[in-house]
Short mmCIF file of C-alpha atoms in Angstrom, two decimals:
data_model
loop_
_atom_site.label_atom_id
_atom_site.label_comp_id
_atom_site.label_asym_id
_atom_site.label_seq_id
_atom_site.Cartn_x
_atom_site.Cartn_y
_atom_site.Cartn_z
CA MET A 1 27.55 19.61 26.36
CA VAL A 2 25.13 22.53 25.12
CA SER A 3 28.04 24.48 23.63
CA PHE A 4 29.32 21.27 22.18
CA LEU A 5 26.33 20.75 20.05
CA THR A 6 25.73 24.35 19.21
CA ASP A 7 29.32 24.74 18.20
CA THR A 8 29.82 21.44 16.46
CA VAL A 9 28.93 22.23 12.63
CA VAL A 10 28.85 19.23 10.36
CA CYS A 11 27.56 20.52 6.15
CA GLY A 12 26.57 24.07 7.46
CA PHE A 13 24.77 22.55 10.66
CA SER A 14 24.60 22.19 14.19
CA LEU A 15 24.62 18.98 15.63
CA TYR A 16 21.82 20.44 18.02
CA HIS A 17 20.12 21.66 15.21
CA ILE A 18 21.01 18.12 13.30
CA LEU A 19 19.16 16.25 16.02
CA ALA A 20 16.43 18.35 16.43
CA TYR A 21 15.34 18.33 12.60
CA PHE A 22 15.53 14.11 12.92
CA LEU A 23 13.23 13.96 15.82
CA ILE A 24 11.17 16.38 14.11
CA TYR A 25 10.95 15.13 10.62
CA SER A 26 10.51 11.64 11.92
CA CYS A 27 7.42 12.67 13.76
CA ILE A 28 6.34 14.50 10.50
CA GLY A 29 6.93 11.14 8.68
CA TRP A 30 4.73 9.21 10.97
CA CYS A 31 1.98 11.43 11.18
CA LEU A 32 1.90 11.48 6.91
CA GLU A 33 2.63 7.37 7.02
CA VAL A 34 -0.57 7.27 9.22
CA ILE A 35 -3.16 9.78 7.44
CA TYR A 36 -2.02 7.91 4.27
CA ALA A 37 -3.12 4.98 5.43
CA ALA A 38 -6.41 6.10 6.65
CA ALA A 39 -7.46 7.41 3.61
CA THR A 40 -6.11 4.29 1.58
CA THR A 41 -7.50 1.54 3.79
CA GLY A 42 -10.03 3.60 5.96
CA GLN A 43 -8.10 2.34 9.10
CA LEU A 44 -6.23 4.29 11.60
CA VAL A 45 -3.45 2.02 12.76
CA ASN A 46 0.01 2.73 13.95
CA ARG A 47 2.32 3.02 10.70
CA GLY A 48 5.71 3.34 12.44
CA PHE A 49 8.45 0.51 12.47
CA LEU A 50 8.97 1.72 16.25
CA ASN A 51 6.38 1.87 18.63
CA GLY A 52 6.58 5.54 18.88
CA PRO A 53 4.45 8.14 16.98
CA VAL A 54 8.14 8.00 14.71
CA CYS A 55 9.44 7.00 11.27
CA PRO A 56 13.14 7.24 11.14
CA ILE A 57 13.57 6.78 7.36
CA TYR A 58 11.74 10.30 7.19
CA GLY A 59 14.50 11.56 9.73
CA PHE A 60 17.37 10.13 8.10
CA GLY A 61 15.82 11.22 4.43
CA MET A 62 15.25 14.53 5.85
CA ILE A 63 18.94 15.34 6.90
CA ILE A 64 20.09 13.60 3.71
CA VAL A 65 18.02 16.23 2.14
CA LEU A 66 19.35 18.94 3.63
CA PHE A 67 23.43 18.15 3.48
CA ALA A 68 22.42 17.95 -0.09
CA LEU A 69 20.33 19.73 -1.18
CA THR A 70 20.58 23.25 0.90
CA PRO A 71 23.10 24.39 -1.57
CA LEU A 72 20.73 24.34 -4.65
CA GLN A 73 17.54 25.08 -2.65
CA HIS A 74 17.01 28.18 -5.50
CA SER A 75 16.66 25.88 -8.26
CA ILE A 76 13.39 23.85 -8.41
CA LEU A 77 14.47 21.85 -11.08
CA LEU A 78 17.56 20.02 -9.12
CA LEU A 79 15.30 20.26 -5.90
CA TYR A 80 13.15 18.21 -7.76
CA ILE A 81 15.39 15.97 -8.90
CA GLY A 82 17.40 15.42 -5.92
CA GLY A 83 13.98 15.11 -4.15
CA VAL A 84 13.71 12.31 -6.59
CA ILE A 85 16.84 10.30 -6.24
CA LEU A 86 18.10 10.50 -2.63
CA PRO A 87 14.51 9.57 -0.62
CA SER A 88 14.14 7.13 -3.29
CA ALA A 89 17.72 5.68 -2.80
CA LEU A 90 17.48 5.53 0.78
CA GLU A 91 14.23 4.19 0.77
CA LEU A 92 15.73 1.14 -1.29
CA VAL A 93 18.74 0.92 0.59
CA GLY A 94 16.58 0.91 3.78
CA GLY A 95 14.31 -2.15 2.49
CA TRP A 96 16.99 -3.73 1.70
CA ALA A 97 18.52 -3.47 4.52
CA LEU A 98 15.43 -4.58 6.70
CA TYR A 99 14.86 -7.44 4.50
CA LYS A 100 18.49 -9.11 5.07
CA LEU A 101 18.54 -8.32 8.75
CA TYR A 102 14.64 -9.89 9.21
CA HIS A 103 13.70 -11.75 6.03
CA THR A 104 10.57 -9.35 5.70
CA ARG A 105 9.41 -7.14 3.60
CA TRP A 106 7.79 -4.21 5.52
CA TRP A 107 6.64 -2.31 2.32
CA ASP A 108 6.12 -3.75 -0.97
CA TYR A 109 5.52 -2.29 -4.61
CA SER A 110 5.59 -5.00 -6.48
CA ASP A 111 2.20 -4.97 -7.42
CA PHE A 112 3.10 -1.38 -9.01
CA PRO A 113 4.93 -0.46 -12.25
CA PHE A 114 8.34 0.39 -12.72
CA ASN A 115 9.22 -1.41 -9.78
CA ILE A 116 12.69 -2.06 -8.08
CA GLY A 117 12.92 -5.58 -6.06
CA GLY A 118 9.37 -3.81 -5.05
CA TYR A 119 11.60 -1.65 -2.66
CA ILE A 120 10.49 1.39 -4.75
CA CYS A 121 8.66 2.36 -7.60
CA LEU A 122 8.59 5.39 -10.00
CA GLU A 123 4.75 6.88 -8.90
CA PHE A 124 6.23 6.93 -5.05
CA CYS A 125 9.62 7.84 -6.78
CA LEU A 126 8.15 10.75 -8.08
CA LEU A 127 6.00 11.77 -5.13
CA TRP A 128 9.15 12.02 -2.92
CA GLY A 129 10.42 14.66 -5.43
CA VAL A 130 7.26 17.00 -5.11
CA GLY A 131 7.54 16.13 -1.24
CA THR A 132 10.91 17.42 -0.91
CA LEU A 133 10.27 20.92 -2.93
CA VAL A 134 7.06 21.78 -0.82
CA VAL A 135 9.18 20.54 2.70
CA MET A 136 12.20 22.53 1.64
CA ARG A 137 10.36 25.67 0.27
CA ILE A 138 7.86 25.65 2.90
CA VAL A 139 7.78 23.19 5.77
CA HIS A 140 11.72 23.60 6.68
CA PRO A 141 11.92 27.50 7.50
CA VAL A 142 9.06 27.38 9.46
CA VAL A 143 10.48 24.17 11.54
CA ALA A 144 13.76 25.97 11.49
CA ASP A 145 12.28 29.23 12.98
CA LEU A 146 9.91 27.37 15.85
CA VAL A 147 13.51 25.33 16.82
CA ASP A 148 15.63 28.66 16.89
CA LEU A 149 12.82 29.87 19.47
CA ILE A 150 13.28 26.71 21.81
CA PRO A 151 16.26 28.08 23.92
CA PRO A 152 19.75 25.69 23.41
CA PHE A 153 19.58 24.80 27.63
CA VAL A 154 15.82 23.75 27.58
CA GLY A 155 16.24 22.14 23.97
CA VAL A 156 19.32 19.83 24.88
CA ILE A 157 17.03 18.69 28.32
CA LEU A 158 14.24 17.69 25.79
CA MET A 159 16.70 15.91 23.53
CA CYS A 160 17.69 13.87 26.51
CA PHE A 161 14.71 12.64 27.20
CA LEU A 162 13.07 12.10 23.82
CA TYR A 163 16.42 10.50 22.46
CA ALA A 164 16.47 7.99 25.25
CA VAL A 165 12.81 7.04 24.69
CA TYR A 166 13.58 6.70 21.35
CA ALA A 167 17.04 4.61 22.14
CA ALA A 168 14.64 2.26 24.62
CA ASP A 169 11.87 1.70 21.45
CA VAL A 170 14.57 1.00 18.99
CA VAL A 171 15.91 -1.81 20.75
CA ALA A 172 11.76 -2.80 22.17
CA THR A 173 10.85 -2.83 18.64
CA ALA A 174 14.48 -4.60 17.54
CA ILE A 175 13.66 -7.50 19.95
CA ALA A 176 9.73 -7.63 18.88
CA ALA A 177 10.37 -7.94 14.59
CA SER A 178 13.79 -10.41 15.47
CA ALA A 179 11.16 -12.52 17.46
CA LEU A 180 8.04 -11.99 14.44
CA ALA A 181 10.46 -12.76 12.01
CA ASP A 182 11.63 -16.11 14.09
CA THR A 183 7.91 -16.87 14.30
CA LEU A 184 7.38 -16.86 10.75
CA ASP A 185 10.25 -18.41 9.71
CA THR A 186 9.17 -21.75 11.94
CA MET A 187 5.47 -20.96 10.31
CA GLU A 188 6.93 -21.19 7.03
CA GLN A 189 8.84 -24.37 7.58
CA LEU A 190 5.91 -25.61 9.33
CA GLY A 191 3.58 -25.39 6.38
CA ASP A 192 6.37 -26.67 3.82
CA SER A 193 6.60 -30.01 6.55
CA ILE A 194 2.37 -30.26 6.73
CA HIS A 195 2.42 -30.31 2.77
CA ALA A 196 5.55 -32.49 2.32
CA VAL A 197 3.67 -35.10 4.34
CA SER A 198 0.23 -34.54 2.89
CA ASP A 199 1.74 -35.30 -0.69
CA ALA A 200 3.42 -38.31 0.96
CA MET A 201 0.50 -39.79 1.89
CA THR A 202 -1.29 -38.92 -1.84
CA GLN A 203 1.55 -41.04 -3.33
CA LEU A 204 1.18 -43.74 -0.93
CA LEU A 205 -2.21 -44.59 -1.60
CA GLY A 206 -2.42 -43.36 -5.30
CA THR A 207 0.92 -44.50 -6.96
CA THR A 208 -0.27 -48.29 -7.39
CA THR A 209 -3.76 -47.82 -8.98
CA LEU A 210 -2.75 -44.92 -11.47
CA ASN A 211 -0.21 -47.39 -12.71
CA ALA A 212 -2.54 -50.19 -12.24
CA ASP A 213 -4.80 -47.87 -14.80
CA LYS A 214 -2.11 -46.86 -17.22
CA LYS A 215 -1.36 -50.41 -17.84
CA LEU A 216 -4.97 -51.48 -18.54
CA ASP A 217 -5.02 -48.50 -20.99
CA GLU A 218 -1.98 -49.45 -22.62
CA GLY A 219 -3.72 -53.35 -23.38
CA ARG A 220 -6.94 -51.89 -24.59
CA LEU A 221 -4.99 -49.56 -26.74
CA GLN A 222 -2.55 -52.52 -28.06
CA PHE A 223 -5.20 -54.65 -29.30
CA LYS A 224 -7.48 -51.98 -31.15
CA LEU A 225 -4.25 -51.02 -33.37
CA ALA A 226 -3.94 -54.91 -33.88
CA ALA A 227 -7.73 -55.09 -35.06
CA ALA A 228 -7.24 -52.00 -36.83
CA GLU A 229 -4.69 -53.45 -38.95
CA ALA A 230 -6.74 -56.24 -40.17
CA ARG A 231 -9.21 -53.84 -41.12
CA ASP A 232 -7.03 -52.16 -43.38
CA ALA A 233 -4.97 -55.05 -44.36
CA ALA A 234 -9.02 -56.66 -45.82
CA GLY A 235 -9.58 -53.23 -47.55
CA LYS A 236 -6.53 -53.77 -49.45
CA ARG A 237 -6.85 -56.97 -51.70
CA PRO A 238 -5.76 -57.31 -55.03
CA SER A 239 -6.76 -60.95 -55.09
CA ALA A 240 -8.87 -63.15 -53.01
CA ARG A 241 -5.92 -65.90 -52.31
CA GLU A 242 -3.90 -62.59 -51.06
CA THR A 243 -6.57 -61.04 -49.57
CA MET A 244 -7.23 -64.22 -47.45
CA ALA A 245 -4.00 -65.06 -46.76
CA ALA A 246 -3.41 -61.64 -45.23
CA ILE A 247 -6.99 -61.57 -43.13
CA ARG A 248 -5.31 -65.09 -41.86
CA ALA A 249 -2.10 -63.30 -41.18
CA LYS A 250 -4.01 -60.42 -39.22
CA ALA A 251 -7.04 -62.71 -37.39
CA ALA A 252 -3.48 -64.58 -36.10
CA GLU A 253 -2.29 -61.59 -34.95
CA ALA A 254 -5.42 -59.80 -33.38
CA SER A 255 -6.21 -63.16 -32.15
CA GLU A 256 -2.68 -63.07 -30.44
CA ALA A 257 -3.45 -59.27 -29.19
CA ALA A 258 -5.84 -59.68 -27.57
CA ARG A 259 -5.33 -62.70 -25.83
CA ARG A 260 -2.57 -61.02 -24.58
CA ALA A 261 -4.40 -57.95 -24.14
CA SER A 262 -6.68 -60.02 -22.14
CA GLU A 263 -4.47 -61.82 -19.66
CA ASP A 264 -3.17 -58.17 -19.34
CA ALA A 265 -6.21 -57.13 -18.44
CA ARG A 266 -7.09 -59.39 -15.98
CA LEU A 267 -3.79 -58.62 -14.51
CA ASN A 268 -4.15 -55.08 -14.45
CA ALA A 269 -7.46 -55.76 -13.10
CA ALA A 270 -5.79 -57.83 -10.26
CA GLU A 271 -3.43 -54.81 -10.02
CA ALA A 272 -5.80 -51.84 -9.44
CA ALA A 273 -8.51 -54.22 -7.58
CA ASN A 274 -5.17 -54.92 -4.98
CA ALA A 275 -4.34 -51.49 -5.15
CA ALA A 276 -8.07 -50.38 -3.99
CA ARG A 277 -7.84 -52.53 -1.46
CA LEU A 278 -4.41 -51.60 -0.07
CA ALA A 279 -5.67 -48.01 -0.28
CA ALA A 280 -8.60 -48.91 1.73
CA LYS A 281 -7.24 -51.48 4.08
CA GLY A 282 -3.65 -51.39 3.70
CA THR A 283 -1.44 -53.85 4.49
CA ALA A 284 0.58 -53.85 8.13
CA GLU A 285 3.58 -51.90 6.38
CA ARG A 286 1.28 -49.56 4.76
CA ALA A 287 -1.45 -48.82 7.45
CA ALA A 288 1.72 -48.28 9.73
CA GLU A 289 3.41 -45.54 7.36
CA LEU A 290 -0.42 -43.96 7.24
CA LEU A 291 -0.37 -43.53 10.56
CA GLN A 292 2.90 -42.18 11.47
CA LEU A 293 1.90 -39.74 8.70
CA GLU A 294 -0.90 -38.91 10.09
CA GLN A 295 0.07 -38.39 13.30
CA LEU A 296 3.37 -36.33 11.98
CA ALA A 297 0.59 -34.22 10.41
CA ALA A 298 -1.54 -33.80 13.33
CA GLU A 299 1.27 -32.87 15.49
CA LEU A 300 2.50 -30.00 12.42
CA GLN A 301 -1.02 -28.83 12.25
CA GLN A 302 -1.36 -28.24 16.20
CA ARG A 303 2.53 -26.62 16.61
CA SER A 304 1.08 -23.93 13.35
CA GLU A 305 -2.30 -23.51 15.26
CA GLU A 306 0.01 -22.73 18.76
CA MET A 307 2.22 -20.42 17.61
CA GLN A 308 -0.46 -18.63 15.25
CA ALA A 309 -2.66 -18.17 19.14
CA GLN A 310 0.56 -17.31 20.81
CA LEU A 311 1.32 -14.70 18.34
CA LEU A 312 -2.91 -13.40 18.61
CA ARG A 313 -2.19 -12.88 22.46
CA THR A 314 0.56 -10.31 21.98
CA PRO A 315 -0.71 -6.62 22.73
CA ARG A 316 -2.46 -5.13 20.21
CA ILE A 317 -0.39 -1.65 20.24
CA VAL A 318 3.07 -2.59 20.17
CA GLY A 319 5.10 -5.54 19.36
CA PRO A 320 4.96 -8.19 16.37
CA ARG A 321 0.67 -7.65 16.12
CA ARG A 322 0.94 -4.32 15.63
CA MET A 323 3.51 -4.69 13.22
CA LEU A 324 0.95 -7.34 11.32
CA ARG A 325 -1.49 -4.48 11.54
CA ALA A 326 0.66 -1.56 10.67
CA TYR A 327 2.02 -3.32 7.67
CA PRO A 328 -0.71 -4.63 5.33
CA LYS A 329 1.83 -5.43 2.63
CA LEU A 330 4.23 -6.48 4.83
CA ARG A 331 5.90 -10.27 3.28
CA HIS A 332 8.06 -12.59 4.98
CA GLY A 333 10.28 -14.94 3.08
CA LYS A 334 9.98 -16.49 -0.19
CA LYS A 335 6.84 -18.10 -0.54
CA LEU A 336 4.50 -15.76 1.77
CA ARG A 337 2.24 -18.68 3.14
CA SER A 338 2.09 -18.14 6.72
CA LEU A 339 0.77 -14.36 6.63
CA PRO A 340 -2.48 -14.72 4.64
CA ILE A 341 -3.73 -16.86 7.97
CA LEU A 342 -2.22 -14.36 10.44
CA ARG A 343 -3.84 -11.95 8.71
CA GLU A 344 -6.91 -13.49 8.85
CA MET A 345 -7.06 -14.66 12.38
CA LEU A 346 -5.71 -11.00 13.33
CA HIS A 347 -9.19 -9.97 11.78
CA ARG A 348 -11.49 -12.17 13.36
CA ALA A 349 -9.59 -11.20 16.48
CA GLY A 350 -9.95 -7.94 16.12
CA GLN A 351 -13.83 -8.86 15.81
CA ASP A 352 -13.81 -10.83 18.54
CA ASP A 353 -12.47 -7.94 20.75
CA THR A 354 -15.13 -5.40 19.20
CA ALA A 355 -17.97 -7.92 19.94
CA GLN A 356 -16.54 -8.24 23.40
CA ASN A 357 -16.50 -4.51 23.69
CA ASP A 358 -19.83 -4.22 22.50
CA ASN A 359 -21.50 -6.73 25.05
CA LYS A 360 -19.42 -4.85 28.13
CA GLU A 361 -21.43 -1.69 26.90
CA THR A 362 -24.83 -3.13 26.84
CA LYS A 363 -24.62 -4.76 30.11
#
């Protein structure tokens, strides 16, 4: 097995070196993510997608860079351009694939200018180019020398153990990520249902009253227009006879309009009073509908709280709860309604845990 790994060459690198570099750069990438998160947020959290101290996307990215850019390592310009394009393309494809698998964006650059779908942005693309230059010119020669210092037999045994742990972590993380995606899907649906029930209750209570008020306002407007027309006609009198005739005609119209408006006002006032009574007391049918909606809303809210509490009972260092802490800009689905609630509850839960630990230390 050792000879197979050391003798099999792909793009100028043996399988032994490829596997070693993948592990090393996955770990280095994880360290960079943790340092970046600590510097920008002031919190020390496991920023990897997996539970262990590795970020696979950095391992894959570095292998691709080594394959494609090693022949160009003597040209700074070509190294930089390749460093901008290759890691950015991998980040774009990786973010898109994770979103398609879990309906979740584990990172999001939507707030950055010149971004593509929130998966990549110009600022970080340019930084990948700088990082590639530093790694290819300074870091990788040191890493390659360290790998060559380890005897291949010892290296293979060590890699077998590490890759076994790596594989187990991948399986466990995939299960946890699927569970988190299902939980968030359900919570999004519960949120939609709660809003739909609330809208239905509002419509049931308010529609009749709003229609009555509208009819009452229309009646008042009709009366005002008729009176205004009579006044305008009185102001344009070429003769006394015509003026009196116009006044009588408009007075009759205004009187008729006033009568109709008065009847409409009485009817609309009665409708408004009836709507108010329905909203306050309700007929038997409306009362039953409102009671059913209230019960449904209470059940949906209880189910949502139970799911949030169940998620918060998961361990902080592994599983879905760790993912929420590790990716503060994680976004799920299209409406993004449940994550702010979860993050606030996580924050409160973290404060409660700290307070409990302080109390224990005090005692």
